[in-house]
XYZ file of C-alpha atoms in Angstrom:
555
model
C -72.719 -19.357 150.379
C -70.795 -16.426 148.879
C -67.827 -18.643 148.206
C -69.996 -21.431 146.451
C -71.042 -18.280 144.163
C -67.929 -17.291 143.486
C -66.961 -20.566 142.666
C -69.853 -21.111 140.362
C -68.888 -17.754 138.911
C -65.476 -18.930 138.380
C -66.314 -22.219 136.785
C -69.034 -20.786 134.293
C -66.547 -18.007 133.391
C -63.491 -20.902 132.513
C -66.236 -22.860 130.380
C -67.422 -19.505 128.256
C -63.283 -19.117 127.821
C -62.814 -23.206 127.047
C -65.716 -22.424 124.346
C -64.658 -19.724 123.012
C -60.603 -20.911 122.877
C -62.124 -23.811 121.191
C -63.937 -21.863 118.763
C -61.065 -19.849 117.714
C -58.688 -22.624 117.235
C -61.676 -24.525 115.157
C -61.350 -20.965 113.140
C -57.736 -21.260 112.704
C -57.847 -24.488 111.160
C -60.611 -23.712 108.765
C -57.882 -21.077 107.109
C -56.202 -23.762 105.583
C -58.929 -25.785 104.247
C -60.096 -22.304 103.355
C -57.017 -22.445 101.072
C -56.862 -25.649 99.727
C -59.999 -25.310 98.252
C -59.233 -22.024 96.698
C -55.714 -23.951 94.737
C -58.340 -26.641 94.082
C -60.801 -24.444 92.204
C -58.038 -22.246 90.341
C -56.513 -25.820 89.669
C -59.960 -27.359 88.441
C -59.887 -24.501 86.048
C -56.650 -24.930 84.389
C -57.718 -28.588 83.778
C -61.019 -27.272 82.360
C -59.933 -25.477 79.899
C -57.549 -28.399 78.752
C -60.380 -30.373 79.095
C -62.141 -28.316 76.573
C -59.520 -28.381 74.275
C -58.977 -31.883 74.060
C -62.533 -32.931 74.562
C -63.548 -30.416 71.308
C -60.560 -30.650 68.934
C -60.890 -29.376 65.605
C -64.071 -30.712 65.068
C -65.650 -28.581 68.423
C -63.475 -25.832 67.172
C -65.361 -25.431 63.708
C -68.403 -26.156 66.029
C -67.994 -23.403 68.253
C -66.508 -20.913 65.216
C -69.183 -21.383 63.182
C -72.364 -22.153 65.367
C -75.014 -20.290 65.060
C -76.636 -20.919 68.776
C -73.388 -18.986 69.936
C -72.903 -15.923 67.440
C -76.675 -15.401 67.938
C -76.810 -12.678 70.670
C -80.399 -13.772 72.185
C -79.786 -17.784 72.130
C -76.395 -16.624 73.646
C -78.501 -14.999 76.731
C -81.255 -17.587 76.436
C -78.398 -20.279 77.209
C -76.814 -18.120 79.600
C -80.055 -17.944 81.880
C -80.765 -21.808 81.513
C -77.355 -23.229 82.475
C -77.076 -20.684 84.974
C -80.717 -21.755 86.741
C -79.926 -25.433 86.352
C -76.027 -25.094 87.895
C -77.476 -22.606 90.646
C -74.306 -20.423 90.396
C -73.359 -17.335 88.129
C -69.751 -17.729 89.231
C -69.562 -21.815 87.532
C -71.132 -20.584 84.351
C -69.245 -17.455 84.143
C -65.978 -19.866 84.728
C -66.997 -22.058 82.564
C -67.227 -19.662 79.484
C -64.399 -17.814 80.657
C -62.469 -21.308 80.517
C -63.916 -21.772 76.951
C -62.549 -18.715 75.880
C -59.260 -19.341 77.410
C -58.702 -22.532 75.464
C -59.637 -20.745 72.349
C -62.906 -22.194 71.159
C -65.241 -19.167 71.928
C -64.477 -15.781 70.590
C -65.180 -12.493 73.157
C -68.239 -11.643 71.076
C -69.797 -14.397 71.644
C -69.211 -14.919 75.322
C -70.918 -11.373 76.273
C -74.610 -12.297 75.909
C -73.501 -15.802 78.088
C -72.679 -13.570 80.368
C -75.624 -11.519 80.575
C -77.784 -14.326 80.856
C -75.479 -16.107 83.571
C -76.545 -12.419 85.797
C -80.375 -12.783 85.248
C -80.287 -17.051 86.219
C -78.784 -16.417 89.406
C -81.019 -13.991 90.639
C -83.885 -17.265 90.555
C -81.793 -18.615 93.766
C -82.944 -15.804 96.294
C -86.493 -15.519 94.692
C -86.791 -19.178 95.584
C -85.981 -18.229 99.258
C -88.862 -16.008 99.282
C -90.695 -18.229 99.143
C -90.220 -19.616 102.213
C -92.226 -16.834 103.738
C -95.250 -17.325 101.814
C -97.032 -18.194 105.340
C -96.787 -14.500 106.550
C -98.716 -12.098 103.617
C -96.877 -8.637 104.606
C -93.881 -10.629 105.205
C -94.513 -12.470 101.966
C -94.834 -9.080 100.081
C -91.621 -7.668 101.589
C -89.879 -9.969 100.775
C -90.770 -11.137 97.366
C -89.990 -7.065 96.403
C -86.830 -7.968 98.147
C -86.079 -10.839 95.939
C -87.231 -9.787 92.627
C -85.672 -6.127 92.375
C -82.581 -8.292 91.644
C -84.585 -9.504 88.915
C -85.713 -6.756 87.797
C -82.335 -4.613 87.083
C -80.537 -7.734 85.211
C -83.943 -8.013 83.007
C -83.881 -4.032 82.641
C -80.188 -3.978 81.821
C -80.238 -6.471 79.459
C -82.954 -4.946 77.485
C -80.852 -2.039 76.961
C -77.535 -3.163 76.970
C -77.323 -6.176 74.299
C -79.357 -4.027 71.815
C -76.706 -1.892 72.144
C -73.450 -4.756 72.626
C -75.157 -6.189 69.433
C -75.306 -2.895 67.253
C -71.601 -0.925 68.651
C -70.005 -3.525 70.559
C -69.619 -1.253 73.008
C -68.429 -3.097 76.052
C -66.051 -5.475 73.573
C -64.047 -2.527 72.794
C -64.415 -0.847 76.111
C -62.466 -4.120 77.632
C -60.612 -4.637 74.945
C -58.803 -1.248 75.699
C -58.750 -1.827 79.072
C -56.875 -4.774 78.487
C -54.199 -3.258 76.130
C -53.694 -0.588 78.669
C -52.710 -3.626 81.277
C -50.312 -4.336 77.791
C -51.198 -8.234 78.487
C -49.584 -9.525 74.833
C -51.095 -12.556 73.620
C -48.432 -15.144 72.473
C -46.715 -18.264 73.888
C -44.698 -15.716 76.113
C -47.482 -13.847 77.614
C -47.547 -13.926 81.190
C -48.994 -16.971 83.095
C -50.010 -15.336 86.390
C -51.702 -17.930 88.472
C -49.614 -20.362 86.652
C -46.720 -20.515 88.781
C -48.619 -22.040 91.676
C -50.957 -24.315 89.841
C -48.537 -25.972 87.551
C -46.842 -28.275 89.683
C -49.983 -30.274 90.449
C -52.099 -29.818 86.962
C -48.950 -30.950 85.064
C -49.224 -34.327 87.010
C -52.896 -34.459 85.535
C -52.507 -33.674 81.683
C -49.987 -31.643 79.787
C -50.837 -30.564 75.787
C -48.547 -29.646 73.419
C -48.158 -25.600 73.325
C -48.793 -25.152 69.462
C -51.376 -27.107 69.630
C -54.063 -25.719 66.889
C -58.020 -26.425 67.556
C -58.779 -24.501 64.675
C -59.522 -26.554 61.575
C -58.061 -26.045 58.470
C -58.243 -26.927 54.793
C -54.772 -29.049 55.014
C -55.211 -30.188 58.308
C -57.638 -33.317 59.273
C -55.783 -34.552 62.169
C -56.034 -33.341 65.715
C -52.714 -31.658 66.520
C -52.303 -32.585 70.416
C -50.884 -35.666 71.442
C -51.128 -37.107 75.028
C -48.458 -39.255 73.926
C -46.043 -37.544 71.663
C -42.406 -36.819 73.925
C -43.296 -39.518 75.939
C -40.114 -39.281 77.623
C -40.290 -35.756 78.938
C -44.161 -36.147 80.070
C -45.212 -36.998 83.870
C -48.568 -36.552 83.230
C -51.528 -39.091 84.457
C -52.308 -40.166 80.510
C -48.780 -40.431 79.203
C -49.272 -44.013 78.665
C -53.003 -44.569 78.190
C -54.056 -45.742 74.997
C -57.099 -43.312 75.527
C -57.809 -40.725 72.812
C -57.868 -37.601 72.984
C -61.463 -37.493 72.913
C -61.634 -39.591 75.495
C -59.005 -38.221 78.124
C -61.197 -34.732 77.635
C -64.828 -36.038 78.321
C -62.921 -37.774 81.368
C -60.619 -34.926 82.426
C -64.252 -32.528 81.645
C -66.336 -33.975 83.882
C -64.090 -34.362 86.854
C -62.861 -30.818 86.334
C -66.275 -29.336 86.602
C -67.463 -31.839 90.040
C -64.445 -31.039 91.217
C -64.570 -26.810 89.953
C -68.457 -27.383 91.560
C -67.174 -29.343 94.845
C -64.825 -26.410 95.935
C -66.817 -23.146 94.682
C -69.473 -25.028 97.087
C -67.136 -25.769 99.863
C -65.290 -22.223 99.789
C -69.431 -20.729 100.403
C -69.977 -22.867 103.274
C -66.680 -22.582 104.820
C -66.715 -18.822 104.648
C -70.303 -18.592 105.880
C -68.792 -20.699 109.053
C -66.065 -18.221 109.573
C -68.020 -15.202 108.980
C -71.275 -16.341 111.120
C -72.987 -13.464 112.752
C -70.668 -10.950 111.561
C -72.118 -11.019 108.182
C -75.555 -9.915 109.773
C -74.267 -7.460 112.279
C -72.207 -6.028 109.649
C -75.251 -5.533 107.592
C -77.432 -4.060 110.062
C -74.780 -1.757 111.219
C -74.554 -0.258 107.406
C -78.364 -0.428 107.541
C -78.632 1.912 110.412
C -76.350 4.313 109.639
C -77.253 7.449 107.385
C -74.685 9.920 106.741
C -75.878 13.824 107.621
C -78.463 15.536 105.347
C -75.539 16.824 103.276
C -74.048 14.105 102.161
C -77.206 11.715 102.820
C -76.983 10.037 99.588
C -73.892 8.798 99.554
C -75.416 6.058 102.199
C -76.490 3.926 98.889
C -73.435 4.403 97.667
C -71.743 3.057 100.833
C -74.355 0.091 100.476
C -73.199 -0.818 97.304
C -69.778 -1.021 98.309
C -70.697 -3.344 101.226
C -72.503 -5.443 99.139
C -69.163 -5.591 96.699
C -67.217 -6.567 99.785
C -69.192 -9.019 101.473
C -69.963 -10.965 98.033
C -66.201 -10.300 97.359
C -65.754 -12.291 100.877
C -67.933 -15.111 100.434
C -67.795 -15.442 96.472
C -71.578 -15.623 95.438
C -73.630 -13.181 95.012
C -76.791 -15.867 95.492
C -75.355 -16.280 98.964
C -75.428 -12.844 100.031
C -78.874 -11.810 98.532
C -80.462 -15.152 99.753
C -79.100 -14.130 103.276
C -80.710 -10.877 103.116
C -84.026 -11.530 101.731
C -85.679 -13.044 104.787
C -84.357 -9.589 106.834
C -86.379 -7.488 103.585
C -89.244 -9.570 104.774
C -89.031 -9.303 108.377
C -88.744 -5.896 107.816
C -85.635 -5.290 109.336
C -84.292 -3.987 105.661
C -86.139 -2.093 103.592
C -86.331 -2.585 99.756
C -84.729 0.928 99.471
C -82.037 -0.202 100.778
C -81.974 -3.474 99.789
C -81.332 -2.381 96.064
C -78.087 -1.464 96.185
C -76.717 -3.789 98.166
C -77.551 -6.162 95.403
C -76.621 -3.827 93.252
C -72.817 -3.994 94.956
C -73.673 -7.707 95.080
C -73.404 -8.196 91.242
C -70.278 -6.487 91.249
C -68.198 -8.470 93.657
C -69.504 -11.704 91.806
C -67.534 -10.298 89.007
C -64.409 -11.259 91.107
C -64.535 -15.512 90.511
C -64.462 -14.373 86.577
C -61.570 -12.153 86.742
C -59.972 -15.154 88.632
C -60.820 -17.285 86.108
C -59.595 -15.186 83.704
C -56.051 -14.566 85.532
C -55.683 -18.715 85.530
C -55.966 -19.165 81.799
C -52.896 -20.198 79.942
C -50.489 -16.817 78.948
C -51.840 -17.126 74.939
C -55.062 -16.867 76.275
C -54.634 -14.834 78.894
C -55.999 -11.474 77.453
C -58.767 -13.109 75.825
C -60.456 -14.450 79.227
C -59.583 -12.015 81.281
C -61.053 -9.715 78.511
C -64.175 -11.888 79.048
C -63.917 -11.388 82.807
C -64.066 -7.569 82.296
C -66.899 -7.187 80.341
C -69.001 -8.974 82.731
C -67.781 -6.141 85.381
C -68.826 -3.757 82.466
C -72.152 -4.802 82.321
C -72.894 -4.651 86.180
C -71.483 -0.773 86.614
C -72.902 0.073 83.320
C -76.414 -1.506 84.579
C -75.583 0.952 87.778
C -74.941 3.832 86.014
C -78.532 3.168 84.115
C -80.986 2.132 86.876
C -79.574 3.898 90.586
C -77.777 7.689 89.967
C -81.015 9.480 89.532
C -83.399 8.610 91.761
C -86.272 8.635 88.888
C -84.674 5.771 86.878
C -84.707 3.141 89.906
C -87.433 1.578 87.887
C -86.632 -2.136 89.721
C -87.970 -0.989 92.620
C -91.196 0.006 91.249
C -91.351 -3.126 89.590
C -90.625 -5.172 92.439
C -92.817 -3.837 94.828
C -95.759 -4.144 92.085
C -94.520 -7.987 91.795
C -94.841 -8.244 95.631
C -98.134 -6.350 95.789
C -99.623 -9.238 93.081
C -97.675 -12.060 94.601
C -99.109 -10.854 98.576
C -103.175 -10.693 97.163
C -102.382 -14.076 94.858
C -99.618 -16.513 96.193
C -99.998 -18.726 93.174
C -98.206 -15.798 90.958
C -94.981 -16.527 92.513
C -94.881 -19.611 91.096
C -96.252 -18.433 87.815
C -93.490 -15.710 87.652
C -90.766 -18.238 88.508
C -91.909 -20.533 85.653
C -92.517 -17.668 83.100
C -89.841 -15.414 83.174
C -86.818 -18.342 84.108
C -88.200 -21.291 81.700
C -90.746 -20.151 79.452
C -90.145 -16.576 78.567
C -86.285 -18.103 77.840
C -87.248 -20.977 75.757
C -90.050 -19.278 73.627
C -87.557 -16.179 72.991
C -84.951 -19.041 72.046
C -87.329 -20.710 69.704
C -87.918 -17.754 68.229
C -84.255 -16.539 67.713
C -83.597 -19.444 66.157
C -85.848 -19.048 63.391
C -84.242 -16.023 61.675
C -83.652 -12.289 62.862
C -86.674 -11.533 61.081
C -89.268 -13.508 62.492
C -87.786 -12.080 66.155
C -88.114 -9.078 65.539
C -91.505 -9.106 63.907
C -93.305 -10.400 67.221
C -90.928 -9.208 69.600
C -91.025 -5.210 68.628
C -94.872 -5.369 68.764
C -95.143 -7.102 72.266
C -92.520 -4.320 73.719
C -94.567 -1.584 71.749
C -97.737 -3.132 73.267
C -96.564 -3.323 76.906
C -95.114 0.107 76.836
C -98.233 1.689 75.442
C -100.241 -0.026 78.388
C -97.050 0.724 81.087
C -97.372 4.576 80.183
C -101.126 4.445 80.256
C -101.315 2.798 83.516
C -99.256 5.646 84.709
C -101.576 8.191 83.418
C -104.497 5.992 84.962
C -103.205 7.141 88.137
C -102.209 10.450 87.876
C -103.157 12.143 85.299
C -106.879 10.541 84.190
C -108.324 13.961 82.674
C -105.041 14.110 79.849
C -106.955 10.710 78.170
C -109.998 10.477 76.080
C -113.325 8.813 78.745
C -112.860 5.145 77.716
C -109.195 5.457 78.440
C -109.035 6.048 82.019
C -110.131 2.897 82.677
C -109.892 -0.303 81.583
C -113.105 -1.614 82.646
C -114.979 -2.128 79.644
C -112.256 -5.230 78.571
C -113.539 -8.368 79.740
C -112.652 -9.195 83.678
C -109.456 -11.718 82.218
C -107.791 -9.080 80.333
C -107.253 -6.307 83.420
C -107.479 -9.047 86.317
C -106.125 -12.095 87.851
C -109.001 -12.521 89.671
C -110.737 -14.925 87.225
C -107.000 -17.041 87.131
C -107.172 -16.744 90.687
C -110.893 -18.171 90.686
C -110.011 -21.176 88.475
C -106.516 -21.975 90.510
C -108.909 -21.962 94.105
C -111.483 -24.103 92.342
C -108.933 -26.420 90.644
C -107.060 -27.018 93.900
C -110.511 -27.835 95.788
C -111.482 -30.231 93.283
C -107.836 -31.906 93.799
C -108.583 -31.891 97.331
C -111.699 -33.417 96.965
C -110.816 -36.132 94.990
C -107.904 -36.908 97.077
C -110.379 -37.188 99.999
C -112.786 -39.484 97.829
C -109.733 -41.751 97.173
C -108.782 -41.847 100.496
C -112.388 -42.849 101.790
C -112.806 -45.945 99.197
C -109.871 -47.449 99.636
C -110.092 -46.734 103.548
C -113.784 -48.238 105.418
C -113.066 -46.239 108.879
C -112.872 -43.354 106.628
C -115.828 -43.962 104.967
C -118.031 -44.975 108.510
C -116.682 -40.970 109.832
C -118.516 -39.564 106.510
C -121.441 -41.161 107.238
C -121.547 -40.354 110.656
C -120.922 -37.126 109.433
C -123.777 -37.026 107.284
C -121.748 -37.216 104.178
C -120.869 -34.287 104.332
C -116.629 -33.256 104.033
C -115.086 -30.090 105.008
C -112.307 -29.417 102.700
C -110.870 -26.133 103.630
C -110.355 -23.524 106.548
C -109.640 -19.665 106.195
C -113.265 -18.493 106.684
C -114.972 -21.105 104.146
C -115.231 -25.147 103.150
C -115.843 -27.064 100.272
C -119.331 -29.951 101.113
C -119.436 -32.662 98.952
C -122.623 -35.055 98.999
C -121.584 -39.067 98.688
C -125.147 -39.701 97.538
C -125.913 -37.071 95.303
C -122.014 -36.286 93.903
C -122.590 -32.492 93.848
C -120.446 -29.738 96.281
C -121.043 -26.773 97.413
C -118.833 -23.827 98.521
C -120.131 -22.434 102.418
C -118.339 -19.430 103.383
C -118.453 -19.009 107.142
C -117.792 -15.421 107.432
C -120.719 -14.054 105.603
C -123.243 -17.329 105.774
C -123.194 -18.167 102.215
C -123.576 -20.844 100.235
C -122.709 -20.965 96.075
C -123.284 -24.297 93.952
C -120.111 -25.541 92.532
């Protein structure tokens, strides 16, 4: 008997080694898939920014010089946030407007605001996840907070800062400095970092002449590039295509990006393979630790620069919040804590653009990687705003009142999602484009509004006796104005009527259906929770029974 167990023992212990030799060599063999992919999106780049410059020519050139979507600061964000929610990744759009830059049809200035907006549209991808917890209220609340304090800072930070970017140009001369101190010369002999290991495959895809011009001209009509011009020295895929130029961009543009998209896709899930489970102990471990009372507040700093290093790792900062987001509403994180790991998160997504940035052609080089900087600018400066003093952490505040709302009425998650990602955008785009003036002149009233009510709100609750009687509350404004509660009344009776209908369609075009209701005296409980909806066949009129308390109210 002993030897069987032994021999069991044995066995059980060369299986656990067989899996986990297996596992390790599967590891092993990821790395270099790991780095194809990474060539493959610094590649996909190169060609996207060629893309660009052939697809645009002059004619996107003057486009793109004189547009005024682009040198608008607000449409700039506005576009920012709607690409980036429809691509589901700040590190494509960032890429993609670093790669504009690069091949010289969008000035620094311009890009900024993109990139601002690119930092509030990714933060929709882990609010979605919370979603998913909507079954479990606390849990729901948790981890809403959770999701939105990500929200919250980009919003905050962009209020300030692109006032500011728009009046000094603050963080445009703060990189551009930078970036003279690296003394990165912009000219046909400027350094071409990345370069050197991408050229021998993108020059087999397309290859444009070096003094090429995309800027249009008073003398010049003509588009300057030719696929076909030194034939003879040219490898490239379209050397003897009768394609235009045009043409070979929109082609060479839209495989660029699927393929940019493929691999920044790929590189997530592969590293999230490698890394699984030591993401989440890693995490917890930072989460448990707290440095003595001395130096207790350097923990969030620590936080933040695990959140830098794990986004750093897995290259999207949607990743790593999404991941931690159901923990906030489990409860194994708290929000506290939460914040600046996301706060580290939006750093180390900074990384893809300074890649980007280092794989643009040498005469472009300081440009994009210019570009690349100032969305690193805007993240620390954003930091340096909204986590020092422990006062200013206003996103938390704000988040935790968004989870509070979105735990008493789950419809408001939805209603946030819609309002501040599509509508808030669009209407603040419509209005941008109709003139500075007519911005400003509804805009400055609706933030003077909301702050008067934000600062009396505050005094509501702590200091009542500082206001005048009919100020310390705001009952004597209709119910709508201080409540969701008559929303919330309208949304439950709206969805009951869709229920009921659905259930009246179902039992005419069904007879069994129809026998039950009559068996059932007509009568068709619609909901649970404590309370139903009975509808009357004969008579057509409903009724609302609540269980708990006996009840019964005439719809």
């Amino acid at each position: 008997m002993q030897a069987q167990t032994v021999h069991h023992y044995m066995r059980s212990e060369e299986h656990v080694m067989e899996a986990t030799g297996k596992h390790i060599f599967i590891n092993i063999c990821k790395i270099p898939l790991l780095l194809l992919f990474l060539y493959m999106f610094i590649c996909s780049l190169d060609i996207l920014s060629s893309a660009f410059q052939l697809a645009g020519g002059k004619v996107a050139g003057g486009i793109f010089k004189d547009n005024a979507v682009l040198s608008n600061p607000v449409a700039g964000l506005v576009v920012g946030i709607l690409v980036t929610v429809l691509v589901q990744s700040s590190s494509t759009s960032t890429s993609i407007v670093v790669s504009l830059v690069s091949s010289g049809l969008l000035d620094v200035g311009s890009a900024i605001p993109i990139i601002m907006g690119s930092n509030i549209g990714t933060s929709v991808t882990n609010t979605i996840v919370a979603l998913m917890q909507a079954g479990e209220r606390e849990e729901f609340k948790r981890a809403f907070a959770g999701a939105t304090v990500h929200d919250c800072f980009n919003w905050l930070s962009v209020l300030v800062l692109l006032p500011l970017e728009a009046i000094t140009g603050m963080m445009r001369l703060m990189s551009e400095a930078i970036v003279e101190s690296f003394n990165i010369v912009t000219g046909e002999k400027g350094p071409e970092l990345l370069k050197v290991i991408t050229e021998p495959f993108t020059k087999r895809i397309i290859q444009i002449q070096k003094n090429a011009s995309f800027v249009p001209s008073e003398n010049s009509t003509v588009l300057t590039t030719s696929l076909h011009m030194n034939a003879e020295k040219c490898t490239h895929l379209f050397v003897e295509t009768r394609l235009s130029d045009l043409a070979v961009g929109l082609i060479l543009l839209v495989c660029s990006l699927l393929v940019l998209c493929t691999c920044l896709l790929l590189l997530v899930k592969l590293l999230n393979s490698l890394l699984q489970g030591q993401v989440a102990k890693a995490i917890q471990k930072v989460i448990n630790t707290d440095f003595p009372f001395p130096f207790s507040w350097l923990t969030g700093y620590l936080a933040i620069l695990i959140g830098a290093g794990m986004t750093f790792v897995v290259q999207s900062s949607s990743v790593f919040t999404s991941a931690i987001t159901p923990l906030i509403g489990i409860g194994v994180i708290s929000i506290e804590r939460a914040y600046p790991l996301t706060l580290g998160s939006n750093i180390g997504t900074t990384t893809t653009a300074i890649l980007a940035g280092l794989a643009s052609p040498g005469d472009k080089l300081a440009a994009a990687f210019q570009v690349a900087l100032c969305h690193f600018i805007f993240n620390i400066l954003g930091i340096l705003l909204w986590y020092p003093v422990p006062h200013t952490r206003l996103p938390i505040r704000m988040a935790c009142f968004l989870g509070e709302r979105t735990a008493k009425y789950r419809w408001f998650a939805v209603l946030y999602l819609i309002l501040c990602f599509l509508l808030l955008p669009s209407f603040v785009f419509a209005l941008s484009m109709a003139g500075w003036q007519i911005l400003m002149g509804i805009c400055v009233p609706v933030v003077a509004v909301l702050l008067c009510i934000v600062i009396l709100n505050r005094l509501q609750s702590h200091k009542p006796h500082l206001l005048p009687r009919w100020l310390q509350t705001w009952d004597h404004l209709p119910l709508w104005m201080h409540s969701l509660k008559p929303m919330d009344s309208i949304i439950t009776r709206a969805t009951l009527c869709c229920r009921e209908a659905q259930t009246r369609d179902q039992s005419r075009t069904s007879p069994e259906d129809l026998t039950d209701y009559e068996e059932e005296k007509n009568h068709a409980p619609l909901a649970q929770n404590g309370s139903c909806l009975i509808y009357d066949h004969e008579t057509e009129t409903g009724a609302v029974f609540d269980s708990m308390n006996g009840k019964c109210s005439r719809l």
